[in-house]
mmCIF file of C-alpha atoms in Angstrom:
data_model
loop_
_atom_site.group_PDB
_atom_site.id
_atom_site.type_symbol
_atom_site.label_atom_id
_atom_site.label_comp_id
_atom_site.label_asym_id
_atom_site.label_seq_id
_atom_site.Cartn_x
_atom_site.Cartn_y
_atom_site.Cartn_z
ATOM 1 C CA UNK A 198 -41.650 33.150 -2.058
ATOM 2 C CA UNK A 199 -42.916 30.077 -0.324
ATOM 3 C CA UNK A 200 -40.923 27.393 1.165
ATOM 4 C CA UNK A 201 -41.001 23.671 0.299
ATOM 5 C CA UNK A 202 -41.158 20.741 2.683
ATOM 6 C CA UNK A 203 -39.799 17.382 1.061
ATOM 7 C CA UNK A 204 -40.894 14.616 3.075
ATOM 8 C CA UNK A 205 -38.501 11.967 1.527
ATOM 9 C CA UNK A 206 -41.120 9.828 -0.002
ATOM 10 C CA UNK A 207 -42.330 11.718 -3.515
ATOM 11 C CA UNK A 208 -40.282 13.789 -5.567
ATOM 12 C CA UNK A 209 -43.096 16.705 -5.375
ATOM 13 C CA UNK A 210 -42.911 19.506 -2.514
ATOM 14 C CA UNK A 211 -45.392 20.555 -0.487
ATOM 15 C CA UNK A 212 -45.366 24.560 -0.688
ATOM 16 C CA UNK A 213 -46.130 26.872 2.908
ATOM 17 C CA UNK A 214 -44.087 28.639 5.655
ATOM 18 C CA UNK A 215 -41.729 27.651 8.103
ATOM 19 C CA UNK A 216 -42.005 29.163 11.355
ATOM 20 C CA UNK A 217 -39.620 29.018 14.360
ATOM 21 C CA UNK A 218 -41.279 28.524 17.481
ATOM 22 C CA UNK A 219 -40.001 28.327 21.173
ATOM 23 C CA UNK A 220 -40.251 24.513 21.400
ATOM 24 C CA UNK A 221 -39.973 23.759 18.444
ATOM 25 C CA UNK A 222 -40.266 24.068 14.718
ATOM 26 C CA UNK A 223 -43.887 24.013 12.355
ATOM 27 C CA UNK A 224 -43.908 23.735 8.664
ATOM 28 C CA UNK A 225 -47.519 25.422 7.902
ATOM 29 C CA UNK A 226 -48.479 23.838 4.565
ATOM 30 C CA UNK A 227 -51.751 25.060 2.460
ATOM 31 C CA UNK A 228 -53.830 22.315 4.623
ATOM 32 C CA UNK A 229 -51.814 20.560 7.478
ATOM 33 C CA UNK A 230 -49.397 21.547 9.666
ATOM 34 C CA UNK A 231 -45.920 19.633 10.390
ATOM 35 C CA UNK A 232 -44.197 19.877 13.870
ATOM 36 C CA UNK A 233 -41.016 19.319 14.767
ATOM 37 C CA UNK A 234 -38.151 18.901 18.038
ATOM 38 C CA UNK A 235 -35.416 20.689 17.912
ATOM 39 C CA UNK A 236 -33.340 18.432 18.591
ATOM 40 C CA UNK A 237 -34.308 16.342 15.137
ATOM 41 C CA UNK A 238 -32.711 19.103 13.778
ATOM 42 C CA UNK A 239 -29.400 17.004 11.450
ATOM 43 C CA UNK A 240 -28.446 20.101 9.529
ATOM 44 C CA UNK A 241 -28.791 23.753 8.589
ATOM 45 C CA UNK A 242 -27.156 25.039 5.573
ATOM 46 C CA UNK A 243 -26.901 28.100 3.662
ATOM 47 C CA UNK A 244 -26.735 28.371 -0.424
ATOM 48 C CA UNK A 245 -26.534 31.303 -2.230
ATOM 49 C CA UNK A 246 -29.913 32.595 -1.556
ATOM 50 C CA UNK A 247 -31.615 29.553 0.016
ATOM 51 C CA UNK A 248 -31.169 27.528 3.043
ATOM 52 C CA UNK A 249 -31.497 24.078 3.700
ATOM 53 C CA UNK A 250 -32.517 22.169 6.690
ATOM 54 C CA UNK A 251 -32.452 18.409 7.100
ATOM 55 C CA UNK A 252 -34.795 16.847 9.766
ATOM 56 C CA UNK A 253 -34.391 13.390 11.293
ATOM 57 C CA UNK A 254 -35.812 10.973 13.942
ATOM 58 C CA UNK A 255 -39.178 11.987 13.767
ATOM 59 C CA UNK A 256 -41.313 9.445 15.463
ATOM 60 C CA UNK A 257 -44.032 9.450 13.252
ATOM 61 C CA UNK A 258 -41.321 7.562 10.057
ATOM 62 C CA UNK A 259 -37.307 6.549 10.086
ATOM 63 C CA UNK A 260 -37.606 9.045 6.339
ATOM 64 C CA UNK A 261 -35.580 12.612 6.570
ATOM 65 C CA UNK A 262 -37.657 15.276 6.046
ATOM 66 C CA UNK A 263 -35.684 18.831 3.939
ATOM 67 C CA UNK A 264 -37.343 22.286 4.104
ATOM 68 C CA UNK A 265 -35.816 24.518 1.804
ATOM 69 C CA UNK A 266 -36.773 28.345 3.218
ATOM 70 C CA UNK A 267 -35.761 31.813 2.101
ATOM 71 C CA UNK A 268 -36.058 33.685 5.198
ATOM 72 C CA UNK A 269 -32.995 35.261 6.434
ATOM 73 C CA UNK A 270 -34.477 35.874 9.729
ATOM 74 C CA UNK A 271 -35.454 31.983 10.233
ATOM 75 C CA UNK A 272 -32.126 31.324 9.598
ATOM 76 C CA UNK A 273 -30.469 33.438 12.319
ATOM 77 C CA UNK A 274 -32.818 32.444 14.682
ATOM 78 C CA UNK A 275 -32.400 28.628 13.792
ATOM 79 C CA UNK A 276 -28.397 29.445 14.109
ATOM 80 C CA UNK A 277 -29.422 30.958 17.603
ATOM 81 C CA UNK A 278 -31.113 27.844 18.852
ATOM 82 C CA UNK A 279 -28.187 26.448 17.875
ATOM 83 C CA UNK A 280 -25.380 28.641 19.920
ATOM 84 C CA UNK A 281 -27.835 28.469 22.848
ATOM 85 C CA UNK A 282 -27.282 24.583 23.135
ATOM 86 C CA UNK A 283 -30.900 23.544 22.227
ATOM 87 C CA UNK A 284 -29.363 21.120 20.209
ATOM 88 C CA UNK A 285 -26.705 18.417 20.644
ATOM 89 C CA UNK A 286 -23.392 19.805 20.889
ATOM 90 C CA UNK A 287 -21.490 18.202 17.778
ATOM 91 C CA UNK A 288 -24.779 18.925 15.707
ATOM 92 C CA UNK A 289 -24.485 22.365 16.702
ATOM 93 C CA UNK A 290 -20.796 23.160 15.886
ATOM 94 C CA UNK A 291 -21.732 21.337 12.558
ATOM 95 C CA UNK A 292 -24.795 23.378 11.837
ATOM 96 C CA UNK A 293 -23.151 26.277 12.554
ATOM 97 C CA UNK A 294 -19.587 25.726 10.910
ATOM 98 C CA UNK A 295 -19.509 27.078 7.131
ATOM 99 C CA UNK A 296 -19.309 25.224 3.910
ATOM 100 C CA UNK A 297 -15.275 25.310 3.892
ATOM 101 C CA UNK A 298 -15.194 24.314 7.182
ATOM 102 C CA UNK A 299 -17.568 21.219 6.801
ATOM 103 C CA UNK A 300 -15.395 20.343 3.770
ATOM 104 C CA UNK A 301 -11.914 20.563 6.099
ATOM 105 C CA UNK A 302 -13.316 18.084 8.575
ATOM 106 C CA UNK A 303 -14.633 16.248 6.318
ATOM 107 C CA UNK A 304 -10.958 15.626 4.509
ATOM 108 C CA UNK A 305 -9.569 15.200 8.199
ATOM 109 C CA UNK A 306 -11.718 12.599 8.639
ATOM 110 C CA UNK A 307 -11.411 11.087 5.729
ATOM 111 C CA UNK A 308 -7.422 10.862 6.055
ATOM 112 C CA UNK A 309 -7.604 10.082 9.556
ATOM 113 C CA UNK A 310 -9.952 6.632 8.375
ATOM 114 C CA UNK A 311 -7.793 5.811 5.289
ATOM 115 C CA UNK A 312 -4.111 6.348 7.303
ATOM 116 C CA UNK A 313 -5.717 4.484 10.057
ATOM 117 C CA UNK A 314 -7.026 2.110 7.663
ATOM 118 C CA UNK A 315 -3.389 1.230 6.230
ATOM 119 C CA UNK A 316 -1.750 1.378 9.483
ATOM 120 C CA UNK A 317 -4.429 -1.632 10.936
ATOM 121 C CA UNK A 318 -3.964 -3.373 7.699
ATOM 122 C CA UNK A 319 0.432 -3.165 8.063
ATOM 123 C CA UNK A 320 0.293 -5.074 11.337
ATOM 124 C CA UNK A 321 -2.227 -7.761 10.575
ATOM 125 C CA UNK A 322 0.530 -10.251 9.509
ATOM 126 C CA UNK A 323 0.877 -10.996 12.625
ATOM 127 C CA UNK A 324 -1.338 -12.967 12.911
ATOM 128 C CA UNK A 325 -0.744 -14.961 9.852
ATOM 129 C CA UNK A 326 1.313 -17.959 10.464
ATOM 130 C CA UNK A 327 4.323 -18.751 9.034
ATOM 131 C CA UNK A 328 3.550 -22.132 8.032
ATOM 132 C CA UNK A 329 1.243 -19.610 5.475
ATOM 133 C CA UNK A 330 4.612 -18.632 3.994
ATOM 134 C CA UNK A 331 6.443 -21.846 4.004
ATOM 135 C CA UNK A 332 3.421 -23.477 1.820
ATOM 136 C CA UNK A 333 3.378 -20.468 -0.435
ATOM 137 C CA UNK A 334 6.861 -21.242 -0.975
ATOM 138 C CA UNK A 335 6.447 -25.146 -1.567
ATOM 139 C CA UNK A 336 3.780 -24.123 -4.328
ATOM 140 C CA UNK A 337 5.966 -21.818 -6.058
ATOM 141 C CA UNK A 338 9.206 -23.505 -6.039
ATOM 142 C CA UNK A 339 8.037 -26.061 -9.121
ATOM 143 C CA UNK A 340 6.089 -23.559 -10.829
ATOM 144 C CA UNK A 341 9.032 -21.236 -10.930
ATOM 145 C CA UNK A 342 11.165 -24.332 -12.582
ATOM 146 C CA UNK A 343 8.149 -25.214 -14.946
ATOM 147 C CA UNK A 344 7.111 -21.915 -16.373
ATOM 148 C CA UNK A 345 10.368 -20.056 -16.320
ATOM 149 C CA UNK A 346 14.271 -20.243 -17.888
ATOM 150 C CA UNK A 347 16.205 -21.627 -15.411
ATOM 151 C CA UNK A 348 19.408 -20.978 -15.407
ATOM 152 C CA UNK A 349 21.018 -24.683 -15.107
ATOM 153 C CA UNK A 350 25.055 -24.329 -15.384
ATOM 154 C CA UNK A 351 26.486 -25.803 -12.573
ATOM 155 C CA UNK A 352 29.445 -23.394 -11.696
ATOM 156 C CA UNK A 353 26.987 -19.849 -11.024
ATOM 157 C CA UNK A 354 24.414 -22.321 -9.089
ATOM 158 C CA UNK A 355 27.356 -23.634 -6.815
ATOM 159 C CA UNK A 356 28.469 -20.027 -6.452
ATOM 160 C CA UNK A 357 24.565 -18.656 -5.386
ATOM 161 C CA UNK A 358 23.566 -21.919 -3.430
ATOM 162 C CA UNK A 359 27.159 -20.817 -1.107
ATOM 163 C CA UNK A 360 26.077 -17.506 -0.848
ATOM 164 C CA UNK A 361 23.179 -18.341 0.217
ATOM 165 C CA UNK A 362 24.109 -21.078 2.980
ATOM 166 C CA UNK A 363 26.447 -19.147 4.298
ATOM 167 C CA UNK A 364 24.085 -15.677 4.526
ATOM 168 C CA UNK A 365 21.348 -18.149 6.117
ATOM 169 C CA UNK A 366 20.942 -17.489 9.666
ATOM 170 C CA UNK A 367 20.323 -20.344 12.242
ATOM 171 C CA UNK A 368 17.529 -18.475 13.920
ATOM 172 C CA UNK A 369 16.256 -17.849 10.407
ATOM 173 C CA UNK A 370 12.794 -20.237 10.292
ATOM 174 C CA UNK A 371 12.464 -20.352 6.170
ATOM 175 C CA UNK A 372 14.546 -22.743 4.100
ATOM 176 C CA UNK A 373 15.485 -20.057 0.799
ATOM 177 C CA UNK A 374 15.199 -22.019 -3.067
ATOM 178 C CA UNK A 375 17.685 -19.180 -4.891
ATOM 179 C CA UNK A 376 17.659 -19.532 -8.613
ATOM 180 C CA UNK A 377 18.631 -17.569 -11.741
ATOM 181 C CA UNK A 378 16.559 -17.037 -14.639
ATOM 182 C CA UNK A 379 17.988 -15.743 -17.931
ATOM 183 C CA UNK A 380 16.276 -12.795 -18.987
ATOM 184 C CA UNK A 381 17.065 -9.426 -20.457
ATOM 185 C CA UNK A 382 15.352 -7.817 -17.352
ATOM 186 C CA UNK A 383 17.860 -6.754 -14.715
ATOM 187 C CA UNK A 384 16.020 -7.179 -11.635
ATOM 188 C CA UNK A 385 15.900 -9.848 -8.763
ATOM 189 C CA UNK A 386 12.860 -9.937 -6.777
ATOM 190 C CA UNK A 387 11.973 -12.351 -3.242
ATOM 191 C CA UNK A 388 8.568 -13.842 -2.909
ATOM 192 C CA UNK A 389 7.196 -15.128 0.639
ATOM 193 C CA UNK A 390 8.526 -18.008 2.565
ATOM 194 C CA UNK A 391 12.066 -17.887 0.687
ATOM 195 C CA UNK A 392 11.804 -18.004 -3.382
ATOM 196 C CA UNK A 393 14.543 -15.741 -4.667
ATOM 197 C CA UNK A 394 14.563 -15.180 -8.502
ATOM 198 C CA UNK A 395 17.637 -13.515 -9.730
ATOM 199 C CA UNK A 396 17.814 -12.584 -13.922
ATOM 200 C CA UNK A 397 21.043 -13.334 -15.785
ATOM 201 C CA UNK A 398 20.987 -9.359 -16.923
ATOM 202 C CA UNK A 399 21.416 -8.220 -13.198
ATOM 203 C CA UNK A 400 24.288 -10.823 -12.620
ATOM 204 C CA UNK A 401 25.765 -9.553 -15.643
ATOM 205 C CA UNK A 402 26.139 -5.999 -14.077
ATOM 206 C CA UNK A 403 27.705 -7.132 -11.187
ATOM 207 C CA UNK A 404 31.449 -6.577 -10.871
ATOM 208 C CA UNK A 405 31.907 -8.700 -8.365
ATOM 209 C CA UNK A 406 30.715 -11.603 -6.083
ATOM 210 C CA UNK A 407 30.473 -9.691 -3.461
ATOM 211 C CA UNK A 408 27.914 -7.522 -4.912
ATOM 212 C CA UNK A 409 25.666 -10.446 -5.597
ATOM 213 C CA UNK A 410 25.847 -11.111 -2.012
ATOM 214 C CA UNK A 411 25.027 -7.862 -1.313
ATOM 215 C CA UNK A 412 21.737 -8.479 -3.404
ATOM 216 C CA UNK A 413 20.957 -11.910 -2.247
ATOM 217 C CA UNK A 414 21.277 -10.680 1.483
ATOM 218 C CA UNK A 415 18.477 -7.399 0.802
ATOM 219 C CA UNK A 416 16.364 -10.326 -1.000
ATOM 220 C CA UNK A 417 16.958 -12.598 1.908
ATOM 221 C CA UNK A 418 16.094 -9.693 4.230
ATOM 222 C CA UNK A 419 12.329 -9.280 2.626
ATOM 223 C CA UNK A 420 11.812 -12.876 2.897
ATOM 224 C CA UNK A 421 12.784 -12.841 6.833
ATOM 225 C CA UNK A 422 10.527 -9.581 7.613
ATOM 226 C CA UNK A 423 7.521 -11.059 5.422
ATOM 227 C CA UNK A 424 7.717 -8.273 3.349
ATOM 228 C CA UNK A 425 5.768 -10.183 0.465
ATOM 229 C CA UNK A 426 3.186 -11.729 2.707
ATOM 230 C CA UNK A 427 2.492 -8.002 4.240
ATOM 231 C CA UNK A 428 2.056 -6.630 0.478
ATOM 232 C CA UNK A 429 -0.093 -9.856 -0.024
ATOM 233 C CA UNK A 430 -2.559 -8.407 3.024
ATOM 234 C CA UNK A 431 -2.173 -4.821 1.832
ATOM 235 C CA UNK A 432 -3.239 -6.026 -1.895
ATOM 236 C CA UNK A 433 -6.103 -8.032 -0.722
ATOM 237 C CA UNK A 434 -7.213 -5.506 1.778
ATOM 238 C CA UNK A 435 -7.707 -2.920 -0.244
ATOM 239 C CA UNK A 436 -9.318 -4.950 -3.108
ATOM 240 C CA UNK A 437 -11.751 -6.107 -0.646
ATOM 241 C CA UNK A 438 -12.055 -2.512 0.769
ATOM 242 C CA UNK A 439 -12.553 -1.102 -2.736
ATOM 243 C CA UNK A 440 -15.284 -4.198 -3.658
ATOM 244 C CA UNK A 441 -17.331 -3.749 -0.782
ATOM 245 C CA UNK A 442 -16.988 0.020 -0.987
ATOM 246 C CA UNK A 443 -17.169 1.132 -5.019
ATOM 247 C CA UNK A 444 -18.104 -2.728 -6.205
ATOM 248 C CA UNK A 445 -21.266 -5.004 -5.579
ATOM 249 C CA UNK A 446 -20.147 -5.963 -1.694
ATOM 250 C CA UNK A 447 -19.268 -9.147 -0.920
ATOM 251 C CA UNK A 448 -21.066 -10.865 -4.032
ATOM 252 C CA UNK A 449 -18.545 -9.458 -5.594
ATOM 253 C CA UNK A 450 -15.735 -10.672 -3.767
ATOM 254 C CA UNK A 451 -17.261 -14.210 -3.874
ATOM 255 C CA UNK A 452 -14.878 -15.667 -6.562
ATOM 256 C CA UNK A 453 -11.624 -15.814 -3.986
ATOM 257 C CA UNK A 454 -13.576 -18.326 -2.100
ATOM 258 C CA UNK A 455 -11.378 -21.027 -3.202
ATOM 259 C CA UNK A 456 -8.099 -21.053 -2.718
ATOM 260 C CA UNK A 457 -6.855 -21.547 -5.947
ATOM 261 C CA UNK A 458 -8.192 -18.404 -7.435
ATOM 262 C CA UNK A 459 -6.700 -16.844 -3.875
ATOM 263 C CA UNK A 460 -3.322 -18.247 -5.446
ATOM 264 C CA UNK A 461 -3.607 -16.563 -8.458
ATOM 265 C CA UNK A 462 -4.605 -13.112 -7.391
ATOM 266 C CA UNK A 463 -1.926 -13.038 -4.541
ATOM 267 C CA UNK A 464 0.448 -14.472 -7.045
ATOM 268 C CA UNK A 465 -0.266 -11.089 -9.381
ATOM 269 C CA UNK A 466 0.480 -9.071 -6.787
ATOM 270 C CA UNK A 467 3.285 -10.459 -5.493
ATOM 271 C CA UNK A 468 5.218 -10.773 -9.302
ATOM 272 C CA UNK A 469 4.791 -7.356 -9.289
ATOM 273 C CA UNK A 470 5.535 -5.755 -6.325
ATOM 274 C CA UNK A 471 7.349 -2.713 -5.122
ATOM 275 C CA UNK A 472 8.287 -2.313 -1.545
ATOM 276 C CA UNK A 473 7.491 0.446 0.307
ATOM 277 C CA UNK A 474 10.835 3.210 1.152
ATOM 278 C CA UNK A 475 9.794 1.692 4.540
ATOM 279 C CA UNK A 476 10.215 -2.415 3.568
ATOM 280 C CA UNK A 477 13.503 -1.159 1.289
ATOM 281 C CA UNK A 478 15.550 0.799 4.352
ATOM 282 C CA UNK A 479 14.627 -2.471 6.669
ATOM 283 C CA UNK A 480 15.747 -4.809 4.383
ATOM 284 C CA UNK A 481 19.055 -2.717 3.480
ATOM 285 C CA UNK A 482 19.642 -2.968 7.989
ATOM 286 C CA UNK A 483 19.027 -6.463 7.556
ATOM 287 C CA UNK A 484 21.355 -7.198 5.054
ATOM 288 C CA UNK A 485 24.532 -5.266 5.947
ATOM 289 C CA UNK A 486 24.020 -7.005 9.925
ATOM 290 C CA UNK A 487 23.710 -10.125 8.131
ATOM 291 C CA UNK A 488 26.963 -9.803 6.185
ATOM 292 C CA UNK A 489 28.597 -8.550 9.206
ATOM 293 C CA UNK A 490 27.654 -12.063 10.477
ATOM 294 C CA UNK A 491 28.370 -14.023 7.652
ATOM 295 C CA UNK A 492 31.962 -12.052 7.588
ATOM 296 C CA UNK A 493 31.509 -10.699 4.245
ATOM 297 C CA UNK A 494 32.108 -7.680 2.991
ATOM 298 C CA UNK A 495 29.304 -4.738 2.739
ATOM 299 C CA UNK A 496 31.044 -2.581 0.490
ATOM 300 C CA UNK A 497 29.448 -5.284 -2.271
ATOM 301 C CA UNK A 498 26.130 -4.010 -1.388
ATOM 302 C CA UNK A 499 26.932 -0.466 -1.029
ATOM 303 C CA UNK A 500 28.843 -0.263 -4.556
ATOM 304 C CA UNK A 501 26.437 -2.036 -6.139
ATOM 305 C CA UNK A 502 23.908 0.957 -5.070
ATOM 306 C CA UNK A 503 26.109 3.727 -5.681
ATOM 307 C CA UNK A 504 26.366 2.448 -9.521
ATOM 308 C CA UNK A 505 22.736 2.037 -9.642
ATOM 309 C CA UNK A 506 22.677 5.549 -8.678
ATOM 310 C CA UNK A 507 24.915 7.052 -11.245
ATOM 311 C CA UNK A 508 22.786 4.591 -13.710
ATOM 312 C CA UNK A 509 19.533 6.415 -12.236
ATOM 313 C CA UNK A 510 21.556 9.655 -12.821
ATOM 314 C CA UNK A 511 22.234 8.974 -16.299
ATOM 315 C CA UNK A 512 18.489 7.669 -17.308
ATOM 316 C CA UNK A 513 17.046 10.992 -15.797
ATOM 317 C CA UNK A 514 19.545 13.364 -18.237
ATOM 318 C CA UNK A 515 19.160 10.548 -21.257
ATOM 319 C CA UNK A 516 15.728 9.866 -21.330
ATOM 320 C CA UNK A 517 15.782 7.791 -24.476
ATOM 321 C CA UNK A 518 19.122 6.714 -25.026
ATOM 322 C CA UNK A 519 19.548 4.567 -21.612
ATOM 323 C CA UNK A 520 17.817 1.394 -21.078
ATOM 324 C CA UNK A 521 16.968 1.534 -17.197
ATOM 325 C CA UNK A 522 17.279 -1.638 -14.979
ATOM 326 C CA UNK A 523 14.293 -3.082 -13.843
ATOM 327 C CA UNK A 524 15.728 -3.056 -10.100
ATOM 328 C CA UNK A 525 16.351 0.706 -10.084
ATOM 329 C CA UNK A 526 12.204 0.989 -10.472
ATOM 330 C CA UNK A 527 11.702 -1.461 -8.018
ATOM 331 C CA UNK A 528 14.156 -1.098 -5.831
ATOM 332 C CA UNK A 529 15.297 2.940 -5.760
ATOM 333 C CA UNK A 530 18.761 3.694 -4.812
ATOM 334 C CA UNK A 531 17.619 6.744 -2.933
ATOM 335 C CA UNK A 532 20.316 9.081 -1.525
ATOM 336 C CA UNK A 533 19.033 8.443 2.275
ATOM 337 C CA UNK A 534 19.083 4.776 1.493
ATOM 338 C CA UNK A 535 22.710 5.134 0.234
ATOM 339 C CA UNK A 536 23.649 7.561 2.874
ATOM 340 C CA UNK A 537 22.510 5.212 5.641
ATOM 341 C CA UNK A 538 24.604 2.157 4.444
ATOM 342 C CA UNK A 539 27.423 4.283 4.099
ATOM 343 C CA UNK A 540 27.217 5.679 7.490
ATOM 344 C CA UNK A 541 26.388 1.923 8.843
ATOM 345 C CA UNK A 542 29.377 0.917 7.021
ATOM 346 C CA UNK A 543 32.109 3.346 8.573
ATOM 347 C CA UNK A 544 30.513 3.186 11.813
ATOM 348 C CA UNK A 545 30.067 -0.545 12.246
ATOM 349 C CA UNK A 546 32.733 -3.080 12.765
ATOM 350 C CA UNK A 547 32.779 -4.933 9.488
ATOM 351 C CA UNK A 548 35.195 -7.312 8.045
ATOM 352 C CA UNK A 549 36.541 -7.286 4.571
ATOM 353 C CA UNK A 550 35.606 -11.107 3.805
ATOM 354 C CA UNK A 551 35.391 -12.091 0.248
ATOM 355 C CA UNK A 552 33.542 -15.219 -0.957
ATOM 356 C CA UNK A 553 37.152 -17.296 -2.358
ATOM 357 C CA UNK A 554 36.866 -16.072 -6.393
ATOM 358 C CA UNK A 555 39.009 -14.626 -8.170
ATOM 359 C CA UNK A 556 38.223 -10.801 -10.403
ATOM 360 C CA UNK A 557 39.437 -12.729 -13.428
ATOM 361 C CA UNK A 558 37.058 -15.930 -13.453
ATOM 362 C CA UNK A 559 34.135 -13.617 -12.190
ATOM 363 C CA UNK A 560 33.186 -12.655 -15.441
ATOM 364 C CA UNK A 561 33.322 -16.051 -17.230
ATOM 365 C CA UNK A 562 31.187 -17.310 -14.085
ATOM 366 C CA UNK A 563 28.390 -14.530 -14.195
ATOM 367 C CA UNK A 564 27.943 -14.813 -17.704
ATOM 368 C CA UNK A 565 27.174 -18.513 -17.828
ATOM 369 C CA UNK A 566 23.620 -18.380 -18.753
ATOM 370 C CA UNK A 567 23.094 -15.870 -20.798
ATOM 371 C CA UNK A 568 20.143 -13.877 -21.804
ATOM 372 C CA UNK A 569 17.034 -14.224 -23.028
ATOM 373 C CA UNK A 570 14.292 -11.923 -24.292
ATOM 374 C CA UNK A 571 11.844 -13.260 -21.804
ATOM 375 C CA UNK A 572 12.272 -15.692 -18.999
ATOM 376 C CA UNK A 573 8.683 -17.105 -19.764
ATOM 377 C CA UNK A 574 8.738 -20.686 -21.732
ATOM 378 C CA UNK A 575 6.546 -20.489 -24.923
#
């Protein structure tokens, strides 16, 4: 059986021999003759009962050239040109290393690029200022007020706007807008530069002010580590990543020029975010040192995820009968998370504080606003 020589350019093979020679290797076709280094040697495979080698920087074209041959012989002694260190050291271990092998690097490699990839792309809000934040705030504040339910009773607003002035620290550079939004979706969320949306259903779960504070301090915490504005990068990076990679390149990516449409797809991301186990156990730290300072009492916060975890509990035995908070799914009271506050808790030296108000009018209080099946205006 002859070999074939594909020189890159037409689909067609030229049919001859190939022939190992001490310098160097020929391809002896039916009228011309092909020579080659060794060391333009890329690759030498084996399949089945073929092999494959892949030629490259010849001088005479930038093309690759593939042989396809059926010799066993030519093989072993291309494989011995190879141990001998006739050609470049990686391309030899490659050349030589089998099909599995080539496969394992390869999915090395390709974890070391993407973990690598996520890591660079976790620290790059550094260098985003905070002013970036502060605006995204500014913008969101009236939309929030124009497109949503806002809660407007006076008596839970004085009670969150306290909470929240007396959680703030003085070394704390963003001014937080805290409202409440009545919804039927139990879930509170924080947005970048210090927009804190809290639903009427979660408030209604909450046996005490103290839990709220709980929640408004692990909110506050997110805004203070830029949480949001490090999802933002993540988001962005990888849609980029993905465009450039899977999509047409950077025409593709042309339509986030303007800063409106940047806005909007940052927006998306951010109304629907999940924090990482990472972002959640640093803004649980946050939060209970922040009570500590504020003198109020953690055991809010660390109740308030215990019952989320019997509620988790009960959703995972009663798949269908249980209606599942929004903030378990975005906010998972995991046993190490729960374990760490209480351990923080026993350990630490913190007070008992309570926030002035009274078991009995709690309920009246929380309960103000009501619910609504969605907090979007028609």
């Amino acid at each position: 059986m002859q070999d074939l020589y594909y020189d890159g350019k037409t689909p067609l093979p030229e049919k001859g021999i190939l022939k190992v020679e001490k310098d160097g290797l020929c391809f002896a076709a039916d009228q011309k003759e092909y020579v080659f280094s060794i060391r333009d040697i890329l690759s030498v495979e084996k399949f089945s009962s073929e092999y494959r080698l892949e030629i490259g920087n010849l001088s005479s074209s930038n093309s690759t050239v593939i042989i396809v041959f059926y010799s066993e012989n030519t093989y072993a002694n291309l494989i011995a040109i190879v141990k001998q260190g006739k050609v470049g050291a990686i391309s030899g271990i490659w050349m030589s290393a089998g099909i599995w092998q080539k496969i394992g690097v390869l999915a090395i490699l390709a974890f070391i690029v993407i973990f690598g990839y996520n890591s660079a792309l976790s620290y790059l809000y550094h260098f985003v200022p905070l002013s970036y934040d502060k605006t995204r705030s500014a913008l969101l504040s009236p939309k929030i007020r124009e497109f949503l339910y806002v809660c407007s009773a006076p008596e839970i607003n004085r009670v969150v706007d306290s909470i929240g002035k007396r959680l703030k620290d003085p070394t704390d550079p963003f001014t937080y807008d805290i409202v409440v939004v009545q919804d039927n979706i139990a879930n509170a969320f924080a947005l970048p530069g210090g927009n804190i949306i809290i639903f009427t259903a979660l408030l209604s779960t909450m046996e005490s002010p103290e839990e709220l504070a709980g929640v408004i301090a692990h909110e506050m915490a997110h805004v203070r580590r830029r949480h949001g504005t490090r999802n933002e990068i993540r988001y962005l990076g990888n849609f980029l990543f993905l465009s450039l990679t899977i999509g047409s390149g950077f025409e593709g990516v042309e339509f986030i020029e303007n800063m409106d449409t940047f806005y909007e797809l940052t927006s998306a991301a951010l109304f629907s975010q999940k924090f990482s186990r990472e972002f959640e156990m640093e803004a649980d730290r946050e939060a209970l040192e922040n009570l500590k300072r504020s003198n109020i009492t953690a055991e809010g916060l660390q109740h308030w995820f215990e019952r989320l975890k019997v509620t988790l509990a009960k959703k995972e035995k009663e798949e269908n009968t249980i209606n599942i908070p929004d903030f378990l799914s975005s906010h998972p009271p995991t046993d190490e998370r729960i374990n760490v506050i209480q351990r923080t808790i026993a350990e630490g030296d913190y007070s008992n504080g309570k926030l002035g108000i009274s078991r009995s009018k709690w309920p009246r209080i929380r309960n103000q606003c009501g619910q609504r099946e969605t907090a979007l205006k028609k």
